[in-house]
Amino acid sequence: MNDSTLRIGVFASGRGSNLQAIINSIEAGELICKIEFVLSNNSDSGALEIARRYNIPAIHLSERNFHSDNFESSFFQVLRKYNPDLIILAGYMKLIPQNVVTEYCNRIINIHPALLPNFGGKGMFGMNVHNAVFESKEKYSGVSVHLVNEEYDKGKVLFQEKVDISDCKSPEEIAEKVLKLEHVVYPKVLKMIYEKKMSLL
Ligand code: GRF
């Protein structure tokens, strides 16, 4: 990993509020990090819009527009071009191609809006997570940052933070509380990695 700046590629499918939180932290001088590119499978994603606003290369790459071999090689073309130290998933709704996971072993990180290993796995994304937490009458939810492997939400957990949700009267209220926490936690974890206070091995 480069010593002076942490160079990251952000993958996102949706609105991009975590991307924005990372950008804010960089702009505030708290995080010494450069976002080399933002990649999305969704051409309408807010994340791509945010990237363009900050003159960050915004790349739309959807499996739908490719035969499978070409899709993987297009992924690699992007990675070779920008050569990030880390890939940061921020609401990226697709599995990462296996060969990319292998090449970027221990260098792909995801944020999950619950306390893994609970409320994770296939189908556990977005409001599905918060609905399940609400149904289970949990007193706490939280945020997990974890390494990415070939299975959804199964890589090593690097960092977790809890939030008290005992006052939340709906899944939406839980979602709001957890998202606020994500915006603090993701930049904080990147800072810890940059400062070598957290190991990815
Ligand atoms: C976040 O809740 C994140 O935990 C999950 O997807 C959501 C992305 O939100 N993986 P945003 O696009 O960063 O606003």
XYZ file of C-alpha atoms and ligand atoms in Angstrom:
215
model
C 0.000 0.000 0.000
C 1.195 3.490 -0.892
C 2.588 5.274 2.191
C 1.543 8.831 1.544
C -2.088 8.554 0.485
C -4.604 5.762 0.637
C -5.911 5.305 -2.910
C -9.376 3.830 -3.062
C -11.986 2.824 -5.615
C -15.569 3.082 -4.394
C -18.247 0.719 -5.725
C -21.845 1.830 -5.124
C -25.266 1.111 -6.586
C -27.544 3.597 -4.860
C -27.824 7.070 -3.444
C -24.176 7.335 -2.358
C -24.495 8.859 1.107
C -21.543 6.799 2.394
C -19.463 7.975 -0.565
C -20.435 11.529 0.341
C -19.415 10.948 3.975
C -15.993 9.704 2.853
C -15.587 12.724 0.539
C -16.576 15.068 3.391
C -13.984 13.532 5.654
C -11.292 13.919 2.955
C -12.318 17.520 2.312
C -12.195 18.268 6.038
C -8.589 17.023 6.062
C -9.421 14.220 8.519
C -8.770 11.428 6.058
C -5.691 11.279 3.832
C -7.246 9.394 1.025
C -7.805 9.779 -2.711
C -10.853 8.374 -4.430
C -9.440 7.214 -7.765
C -12.822 6.298 -9.267
C -16.410 5.453 -8.441
C -17.923 2.441 -10.166
C -21.608 1.565 -10.317
C -23.754 -1.091 -11.963
C -26.569 1.470 -11.983
C -26.312 4.351 -14.428
C -28.847 6.357 -12.381
C -27.084 5.968 -9.048
C -26.667 9.035 -6.888
C -23.103 7.857 -6.256
C -22.128 8.451 -9.901
C -23.706 11.897 -9.752
C -21.744 12.736 -6.614
C -18.529 11.504 -8.229
C -19.070 13.728 -11.269
C -19.715 16.705 -9.008
C -16.285 16.210 -7.443
C -14.527 15.433 -10.742
C -13.911 11.852 -9.703
C -13.982 9.414 -12.666
C -17.506 7.933 -12.633
C -17.731 4.521 -14.295
C -20.910 2.687 -15.172
C -20.268 -1.039 -15.533
C -23.239 -3.340 -15.767
C -23.165 -7.058 -16.405
C -26.244 -6.602 -18.570
C -24.164 -4.858 -21.235
C -21.606 -7.663 -21.548
C -21.024 -11.334 -22.180
C -19.668 -12.722 -18.904
C -15.976 -12.975 -19.967
C -15.937 -9.436 -21.245
C -17.585 -8.194 -18.076
C -14.832 -9.572 -15.911
C -12.108 -8.265 -18.190
C -13.746 -4.809 -18.179
C -13.638 -4.908 -14.401
C -9.940 -5.708 -14.547
C -9.328 -2.946 -17.082
C -10.728 -0.424 -14.614
C -8.636 -1.842 -11.777
C -5.441 -1.878 -13.872
C -6.035 1.675 -14.981
C -6.601 3.156 -11.505
C -4.740 0.573 -9.431
C -6.426 1.330 -6.070
C -4.915 0.160 -2.786
C -8.399 -0.744 -1.578
C -11.849 -1.324 -3.022
C -14.560 0.136 -0.818
C -18.104 -1.152 -1.256
C -20.695 1.403 -0.243
C -24.090 -0.012 -1.048
C -22.850 -2.071 -4.028
C -25.622 -4.553 -4.764
C -23.723 -7.066 -6.899
C -21.333 -9.860 -6.076
C -17.759 -9.025 -7.047
C -16.443 -11.397 -9.766
C -14.501 -14.262 -8.198
C -11.203 -13.426 -9.944
C -11.365 -9.871 -8.644
C -11.955 -11.143 -5.095
C -8.926 -13.419 -5.486
C -6.661 -10.711 -6.854
C -7.826 -8.170 -4.267
C -7.809 -10.654 -1.385
C -7.995 -8.724 1.932
C -8.278 -5.443 0.032
C -12.057 -5.255 -0.505
C -14.147 -3.828 2.315
C -17.895 -3.551 2.781
C -20.144 -1.777 5.246
C -23.227 -3.626 6.451
C -26.064 -1.906 8.336
C -26.382 -4.429 11.183
C -24.296 -6.377 13.654
C -22.946 -9.332 11.671
C -23.113 -12.323 11.722
C -26.739 -11.545 12.526
C -28.970 -10.052 9.854
C -26.529 -10.677 7.005
C -26.337 -12.900 3.928
C -28.175 -13.126 0.639
C -31.263 -10.924 0.481
C -30.197 -8.967 3.563
C -29.794 -5.509 2.130
C -31.522 -2.147 2.447
C -34.776 -2.127 4.376
C -34.835 -5.958 4.507
C -32.154 -5.714 7.178
C -33.940 -3.102 9.280
C -37.314 -4.856 8.911
C -35.769 -8.073 10.226
C -34.077 -6.263 13.134
C -37.360 -4.540 14.014
C -39.318 -7.821 13.832
C -36.823 -9.467 16.198
C -37.393 -6.711 18.753
C -33.646 -6.116 19.129
C -32.560 -3.434 21.582
C -29.384 -2.759 19.622
C -28.436 -2.632 15.993
C -25.283 -1.202 14.498
C -22.753 -1.161 11.732
C -20.246 -3.800 10.642
C -17.280 -3.174 8.388
C -15.915 -6.413 6.996
C -13.628 -7.915 4.379
C -15.325 -9.208 1.269
C -15.005 -12.773 0.076
C -17.083 -14.767 -2.400
C -20.112 -15.029 -0.086
C -22.419 -12.202 0.914
C -21.429 -10.692 4.302
C -19.211 -13.634 5.310
C -15.721 -12.059 5.280
C -13.821 -11.260 8.478
C -15.429 -8.494 10.546
C -12.941 -5.638 10.990
C -14.966 -3.220 13.067
C -18.409 -2.950 14.648
C -20.251 -0.238 16.466
C -23.572 -0.626 18.275
C -26.451 1.804 18.487
C -29.340 1.696 20.930
C -32.587 1.302 18.982
C -34.878 0.582 21.922
C -36.663 3.903 21.271
C -37.242 3.197 17.551
C -40.880 2.719 16.641
C -40.394 1.570 13.058
C -37.793 -0.028 10.759
C -37.413 3.404 9.116
C -36.332 4.941 12.412
C -33.769 2.174 12.827
C -32.527 2.760 9.274
C -32.059 6.454 9.973
C -30.090 5.867 13.164
C -27.891 3.209 11.594
C -27.168 5.277 8.470
C -26.015 8.205 10.610
C -23.630 5.856 12.353
C -22.354 4.463 9.027
C -21.365 7.965 7.956
C -19.139 8.254 11.026
C -17.826 4.693 11.026
C -16.725 4.260 7.384
C -14.375 7.286 7.288
C -13.149 6.326 10.776
C -12.248 2.804 9.644
C -10.473 4.106 6.530
C -8.480 6.444 8.752
C -7.513 3.528 11.024
C -6.373 1.525 7.998
C -4.372 4.462 6.658
C -2.746 5.016 10.033
C -2.027 1.286 10.247
C -4.075 1.012 13.417
C -6.109 -1.701 11.773
C -4.741 -4.711 9.946
C -6.589 -6.314 7.078
C -4.828 -9.660 7.400
C -25.936 1.465 3.431
O -26.921 1.263 4.398
C -24.912 0.364 3.497
O -24.740 -0.160 4.770
C -25.520 -0.686 2.637
O -26.143 0.010 1.588
C -26.492 1.307 2.028
C -25.892 2.287 1.072
O -26.335 3.600 1.295
N -24.520 -1.661 2.242
P -25.705 4.802 0.482
O -25.859 4.500 -0.997
O -24.262 4.910 0.874
O -26.496 6.002 0.869
